[in-house]
PDB file of C-alpha atoms in Angstrom:
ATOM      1  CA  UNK A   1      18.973 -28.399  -8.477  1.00  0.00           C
ATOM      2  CA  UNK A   2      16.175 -29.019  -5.953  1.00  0.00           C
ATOM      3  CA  UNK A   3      16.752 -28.232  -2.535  1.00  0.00           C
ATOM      4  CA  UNK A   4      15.129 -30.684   0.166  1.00  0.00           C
ATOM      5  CA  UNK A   5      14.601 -28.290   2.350  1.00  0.00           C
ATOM      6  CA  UNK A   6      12.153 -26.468  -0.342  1.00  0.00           C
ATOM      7  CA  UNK A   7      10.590 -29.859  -1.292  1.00  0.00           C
ATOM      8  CA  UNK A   8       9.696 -30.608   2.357  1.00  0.00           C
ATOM      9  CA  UNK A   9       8.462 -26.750   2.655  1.00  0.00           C
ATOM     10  CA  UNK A  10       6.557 -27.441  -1.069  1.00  0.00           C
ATOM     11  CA  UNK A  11       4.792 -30.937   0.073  1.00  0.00           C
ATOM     12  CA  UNK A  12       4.068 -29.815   3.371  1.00  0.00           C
ATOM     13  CA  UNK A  13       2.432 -26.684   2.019  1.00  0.00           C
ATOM     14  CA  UNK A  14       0.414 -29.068  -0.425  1.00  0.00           C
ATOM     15  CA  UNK A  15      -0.740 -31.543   2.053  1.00  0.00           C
ATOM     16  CA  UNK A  16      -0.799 -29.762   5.289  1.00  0.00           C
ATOM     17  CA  UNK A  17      -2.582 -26.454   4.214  1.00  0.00           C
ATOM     18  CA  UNK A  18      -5.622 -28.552   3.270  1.00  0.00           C
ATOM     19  CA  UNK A  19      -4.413 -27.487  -0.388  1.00  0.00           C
ATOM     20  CA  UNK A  20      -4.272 -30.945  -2.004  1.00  0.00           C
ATOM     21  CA  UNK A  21      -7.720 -31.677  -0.503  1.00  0.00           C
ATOM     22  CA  UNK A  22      -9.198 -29.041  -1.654  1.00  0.00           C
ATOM     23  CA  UNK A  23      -7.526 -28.721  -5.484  1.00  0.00           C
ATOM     24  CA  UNK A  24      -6.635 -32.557  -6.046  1.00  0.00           C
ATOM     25  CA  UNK A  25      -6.387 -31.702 -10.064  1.00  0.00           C
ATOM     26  CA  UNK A  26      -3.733 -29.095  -9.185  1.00  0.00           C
ATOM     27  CA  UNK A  27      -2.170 -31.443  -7.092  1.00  0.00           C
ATOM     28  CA  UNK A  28      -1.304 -33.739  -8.959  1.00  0.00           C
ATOM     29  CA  UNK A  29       0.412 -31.470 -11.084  1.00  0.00           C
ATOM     30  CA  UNK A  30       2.531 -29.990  -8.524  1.00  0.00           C
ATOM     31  CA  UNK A  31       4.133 -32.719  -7.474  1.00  0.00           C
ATOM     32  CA  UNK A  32       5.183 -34.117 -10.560  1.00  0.00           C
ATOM     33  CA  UNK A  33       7.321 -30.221 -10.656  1.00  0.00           C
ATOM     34  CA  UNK A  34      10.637 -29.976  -9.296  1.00  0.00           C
ATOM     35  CA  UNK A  35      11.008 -26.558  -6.694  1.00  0.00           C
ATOM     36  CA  UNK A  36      13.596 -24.773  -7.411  1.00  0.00           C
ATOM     37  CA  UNK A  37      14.362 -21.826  -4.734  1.00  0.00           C
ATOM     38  CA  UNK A  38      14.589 -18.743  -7.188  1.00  0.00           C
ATOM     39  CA  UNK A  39      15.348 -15.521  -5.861  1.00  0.00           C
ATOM     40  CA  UNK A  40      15.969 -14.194  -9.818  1.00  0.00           C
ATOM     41  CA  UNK A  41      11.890 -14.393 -10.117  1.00  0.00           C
ATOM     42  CA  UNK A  42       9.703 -12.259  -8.231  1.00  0.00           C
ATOM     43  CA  UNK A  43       7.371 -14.224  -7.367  1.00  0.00           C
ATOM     44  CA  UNK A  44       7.353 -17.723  -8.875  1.00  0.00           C
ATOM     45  CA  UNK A  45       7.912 -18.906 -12.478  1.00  0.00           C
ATOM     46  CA  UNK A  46       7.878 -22.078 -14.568  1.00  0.00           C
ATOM     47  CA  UNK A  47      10.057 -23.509 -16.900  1.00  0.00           C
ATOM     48  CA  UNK A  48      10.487 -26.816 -19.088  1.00  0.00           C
ATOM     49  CA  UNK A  49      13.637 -28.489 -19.883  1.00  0.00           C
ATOM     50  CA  UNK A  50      13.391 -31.554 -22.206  1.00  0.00           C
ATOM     51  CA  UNK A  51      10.006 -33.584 -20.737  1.00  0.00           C
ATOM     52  CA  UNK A  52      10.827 -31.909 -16.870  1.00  0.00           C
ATOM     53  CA  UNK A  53       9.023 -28.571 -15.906  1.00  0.00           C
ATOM     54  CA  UNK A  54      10.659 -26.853 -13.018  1.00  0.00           C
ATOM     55  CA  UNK A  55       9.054 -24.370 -10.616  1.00  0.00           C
ATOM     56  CA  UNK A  56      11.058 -21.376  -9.547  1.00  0.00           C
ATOM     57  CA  UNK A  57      10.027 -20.056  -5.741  1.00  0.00           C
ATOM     58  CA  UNK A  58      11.244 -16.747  -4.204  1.00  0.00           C
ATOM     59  CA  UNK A  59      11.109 -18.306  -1.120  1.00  0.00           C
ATOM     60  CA  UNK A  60      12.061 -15.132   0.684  1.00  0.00           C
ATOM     61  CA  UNK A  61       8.511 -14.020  -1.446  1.00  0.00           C
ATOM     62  CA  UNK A  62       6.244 -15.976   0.811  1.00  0.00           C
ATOM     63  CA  UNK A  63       7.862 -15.798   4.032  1.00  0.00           C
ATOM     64  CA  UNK A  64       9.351 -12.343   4.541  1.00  0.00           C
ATOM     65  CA  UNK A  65       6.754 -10.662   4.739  1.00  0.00           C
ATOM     66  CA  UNK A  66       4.696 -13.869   6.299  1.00  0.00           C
ATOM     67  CA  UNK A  67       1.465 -11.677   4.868  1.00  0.00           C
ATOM     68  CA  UNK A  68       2.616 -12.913   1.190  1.00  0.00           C
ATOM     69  CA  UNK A  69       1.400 -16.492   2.294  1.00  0.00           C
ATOM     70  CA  UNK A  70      -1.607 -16.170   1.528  1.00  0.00           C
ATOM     71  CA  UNK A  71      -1.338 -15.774  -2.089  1.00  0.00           C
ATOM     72  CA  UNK A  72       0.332 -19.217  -2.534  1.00  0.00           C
ATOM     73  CA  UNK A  73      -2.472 -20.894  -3.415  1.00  0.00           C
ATOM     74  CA  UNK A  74      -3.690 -18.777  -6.104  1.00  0.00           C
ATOM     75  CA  UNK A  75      -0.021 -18.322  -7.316  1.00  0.00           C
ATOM     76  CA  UNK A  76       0.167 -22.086  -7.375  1.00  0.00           C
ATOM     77  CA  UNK A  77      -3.075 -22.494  -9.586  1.00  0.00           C
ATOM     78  CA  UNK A  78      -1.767 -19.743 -11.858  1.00  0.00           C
ATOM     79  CA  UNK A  79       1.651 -22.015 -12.552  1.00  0.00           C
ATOM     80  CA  UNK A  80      -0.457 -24.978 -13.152  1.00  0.00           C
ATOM     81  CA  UNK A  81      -2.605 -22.980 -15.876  1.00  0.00           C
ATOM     82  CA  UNK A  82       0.552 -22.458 -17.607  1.00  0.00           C
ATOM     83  CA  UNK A  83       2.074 -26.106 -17.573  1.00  0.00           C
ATOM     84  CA  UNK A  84      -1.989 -27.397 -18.499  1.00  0.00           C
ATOM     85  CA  UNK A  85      -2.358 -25.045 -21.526  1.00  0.00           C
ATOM     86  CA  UNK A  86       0.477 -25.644 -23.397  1.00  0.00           C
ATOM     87  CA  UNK A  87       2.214 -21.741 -22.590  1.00  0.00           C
ATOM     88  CA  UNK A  88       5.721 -23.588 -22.034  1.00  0.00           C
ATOM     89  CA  UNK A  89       5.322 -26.337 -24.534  1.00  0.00           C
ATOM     90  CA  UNK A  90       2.713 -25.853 -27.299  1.00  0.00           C
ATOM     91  CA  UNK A  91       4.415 -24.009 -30.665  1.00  0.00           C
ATOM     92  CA  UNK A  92       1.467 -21.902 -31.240  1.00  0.00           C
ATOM     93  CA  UNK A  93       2.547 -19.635 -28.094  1.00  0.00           C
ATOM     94  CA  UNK A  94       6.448 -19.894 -28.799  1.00  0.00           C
ATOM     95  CA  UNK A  95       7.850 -16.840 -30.981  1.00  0.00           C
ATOM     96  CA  UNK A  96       5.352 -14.833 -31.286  1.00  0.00           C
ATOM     97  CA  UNK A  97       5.294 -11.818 -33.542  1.00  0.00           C
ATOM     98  CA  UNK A  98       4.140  -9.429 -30.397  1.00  0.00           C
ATOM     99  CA  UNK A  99       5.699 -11.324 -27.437  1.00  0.00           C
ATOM    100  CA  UNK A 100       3.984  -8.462 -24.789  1.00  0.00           C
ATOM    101  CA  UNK A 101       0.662  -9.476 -26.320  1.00  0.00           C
ATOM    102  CA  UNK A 102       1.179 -13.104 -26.234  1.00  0.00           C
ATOM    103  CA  UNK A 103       2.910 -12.519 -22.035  1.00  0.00           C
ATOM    104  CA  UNK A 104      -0.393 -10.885 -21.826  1.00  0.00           C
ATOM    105  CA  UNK A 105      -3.377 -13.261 -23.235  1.00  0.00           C
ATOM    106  CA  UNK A 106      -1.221 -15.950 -21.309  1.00  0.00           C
ATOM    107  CA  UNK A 107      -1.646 -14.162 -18.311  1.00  0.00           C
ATOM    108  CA  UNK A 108      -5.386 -13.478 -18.851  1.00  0.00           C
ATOM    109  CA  UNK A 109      -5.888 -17.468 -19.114  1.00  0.00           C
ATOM    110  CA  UNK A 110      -3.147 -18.133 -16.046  1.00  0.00           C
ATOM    111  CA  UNK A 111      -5.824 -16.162 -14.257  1.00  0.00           C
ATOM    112  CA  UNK A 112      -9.348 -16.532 -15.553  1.00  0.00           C
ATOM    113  CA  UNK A 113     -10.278 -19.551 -13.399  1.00  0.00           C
ATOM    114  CA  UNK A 114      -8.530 -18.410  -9.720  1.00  0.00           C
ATOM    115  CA  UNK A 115     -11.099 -17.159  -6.872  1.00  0.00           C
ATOM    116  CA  UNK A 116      -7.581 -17.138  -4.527  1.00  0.00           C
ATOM    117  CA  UNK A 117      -5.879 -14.306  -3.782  1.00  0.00           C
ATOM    118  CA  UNK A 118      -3.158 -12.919  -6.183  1.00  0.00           C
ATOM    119  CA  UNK A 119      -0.526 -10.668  -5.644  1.00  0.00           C
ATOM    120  CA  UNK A 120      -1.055  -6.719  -7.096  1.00  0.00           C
ATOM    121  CA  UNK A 121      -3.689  -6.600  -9.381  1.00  0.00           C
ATOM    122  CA  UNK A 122      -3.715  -9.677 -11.517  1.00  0.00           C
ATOM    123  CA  UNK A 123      -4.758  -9.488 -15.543  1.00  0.00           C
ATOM    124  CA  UNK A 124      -8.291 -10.267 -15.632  1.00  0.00           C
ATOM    125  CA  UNK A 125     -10.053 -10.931 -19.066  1.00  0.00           C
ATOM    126  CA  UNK A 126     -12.600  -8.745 -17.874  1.00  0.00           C
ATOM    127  CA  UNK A 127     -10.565  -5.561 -18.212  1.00  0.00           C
ATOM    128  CA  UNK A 128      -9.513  -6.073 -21.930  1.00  0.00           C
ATOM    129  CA  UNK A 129     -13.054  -6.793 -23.377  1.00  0.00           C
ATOM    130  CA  UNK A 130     -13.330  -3.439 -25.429  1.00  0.00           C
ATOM    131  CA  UNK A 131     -10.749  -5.399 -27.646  1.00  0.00           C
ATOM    132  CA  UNK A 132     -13.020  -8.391 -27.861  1.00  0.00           C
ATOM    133  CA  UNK A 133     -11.747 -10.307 -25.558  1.00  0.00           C
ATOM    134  CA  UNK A 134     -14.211 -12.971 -23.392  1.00  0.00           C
ATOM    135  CA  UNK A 135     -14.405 -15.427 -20.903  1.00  0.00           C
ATOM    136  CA  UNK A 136     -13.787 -19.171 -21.989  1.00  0.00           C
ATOM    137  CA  UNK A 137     -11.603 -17.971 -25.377  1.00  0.00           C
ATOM    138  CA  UNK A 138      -8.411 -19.529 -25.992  1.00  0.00           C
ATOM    139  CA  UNK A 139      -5.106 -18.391 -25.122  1.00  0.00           C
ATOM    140  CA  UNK A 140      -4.676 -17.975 -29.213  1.00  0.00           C
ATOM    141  CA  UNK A 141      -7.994 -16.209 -29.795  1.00  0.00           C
ATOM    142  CA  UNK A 142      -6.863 -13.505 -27.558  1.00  0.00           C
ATOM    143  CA  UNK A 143      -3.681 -12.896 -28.541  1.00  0.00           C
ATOM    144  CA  UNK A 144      -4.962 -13.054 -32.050  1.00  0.00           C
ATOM    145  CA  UNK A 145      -7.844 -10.244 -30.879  1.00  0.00           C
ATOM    146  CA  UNK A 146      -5.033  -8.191 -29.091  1.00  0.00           C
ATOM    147  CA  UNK A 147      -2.518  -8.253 -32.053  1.00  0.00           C
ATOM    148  CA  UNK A 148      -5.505  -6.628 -34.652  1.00  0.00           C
ATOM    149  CA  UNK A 149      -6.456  -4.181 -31.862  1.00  0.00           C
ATOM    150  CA  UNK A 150      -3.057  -2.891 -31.807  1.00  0.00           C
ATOM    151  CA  UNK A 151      -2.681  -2.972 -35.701  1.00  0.00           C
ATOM    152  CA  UNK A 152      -5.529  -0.618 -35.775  1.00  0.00           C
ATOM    153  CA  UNK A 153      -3.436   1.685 -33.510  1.00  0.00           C
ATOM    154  CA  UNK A 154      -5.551   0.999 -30.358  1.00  0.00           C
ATOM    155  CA  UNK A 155      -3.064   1.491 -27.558  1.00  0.00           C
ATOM    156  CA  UNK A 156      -3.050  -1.658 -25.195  1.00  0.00           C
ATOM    157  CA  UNK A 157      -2.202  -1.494 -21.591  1.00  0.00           C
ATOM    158  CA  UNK A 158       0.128  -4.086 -19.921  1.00  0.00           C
ATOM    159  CA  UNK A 159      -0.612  -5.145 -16.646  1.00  0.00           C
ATOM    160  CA  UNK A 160       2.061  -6.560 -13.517  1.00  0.00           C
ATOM    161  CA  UNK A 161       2.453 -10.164 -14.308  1.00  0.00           C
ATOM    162  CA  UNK A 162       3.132 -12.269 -11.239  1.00  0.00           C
ATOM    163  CA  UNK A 163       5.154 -14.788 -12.323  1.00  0.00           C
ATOM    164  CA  UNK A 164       8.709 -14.744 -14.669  1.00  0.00           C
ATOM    165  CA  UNK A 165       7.816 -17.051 -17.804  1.00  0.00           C
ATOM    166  CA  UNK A 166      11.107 -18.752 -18.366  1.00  0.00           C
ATOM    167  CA  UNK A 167      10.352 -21.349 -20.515  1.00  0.00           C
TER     168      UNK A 167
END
């Protein structure tokens, strides 16, 4: 269930940080999620039940330490790159034959479009493009791209994933 106390931490974050002002688009997303305080998840994680997608805070994350506050903005962004390109809802990305391929062109998209700081070293497209991978593909295109690199043997490094994908 959602705690009030989160929500008014959430919305306060949203409007009083400048956030909302500054990403409306994001926004507008974020407050049509239900916070959930998480401490299973690292860092933060979405899920979907039925129509409803939930957003799962380690609270403790972003306040103890008070340093990890400043990655709540990109960490935000990243979430809303999952809900917006279908990772928790679209068919094509459920079940897939190499789920640590598909965890990791998900993560490459989450990430491709934040300039905000992001805990550890986020998966960047950049880093994978001896395997073909480029800015602007699909989410599909490069799992499809990682999935015939590794079926040529090419060994494929994981990277640390900031959020817990519940779905």
């Amino acid at each position: 269930t959602v705690i009030e106390p989160l929500r008014q931490w959430f919305d306060g974050f949203l409007h009083d940080s400048g956030f909302a002002r500054q990403y409306p688009y994001y926004a507008a997303v974020l407050t049509r999620l239900d916070p959930i305080d998480d401490p299973g998840v690292p860092v933060m994680g979405v899920s979907a039940y039925g129509p409803r997608f939930y957003l799962h805070v380690n609270i403790d994350y972003f306040t103890r330490p008070a340093d990890n506050a400043r990655f709540l903005a990109g960490v935000l962004q990243h979430e809303v790159h999952h809900i917006v390109l279908g990772h928790l809802a679209d068919p094509r990305f459920l079940d897939p034959a190499h789920p640590d391929l598909m965890e990791l062109a998900m993560e490459m998209a989450a990430n491709e479009h934040i300039v905000a700081p992001l805990p550890a070293t986020p998966v960047r497209w950049g880093d994978y493009m001896s395997y073909g991978i480029r800015g602007g593909q699909s989410t599909r295109e490069r799992y499809e791209l990682l999935v015939a690199a590794r079926l040529t043997g090419k060994p494929i490094p994981g990277g640390k994933f900031i959020d817990d994908h519940l779905a």
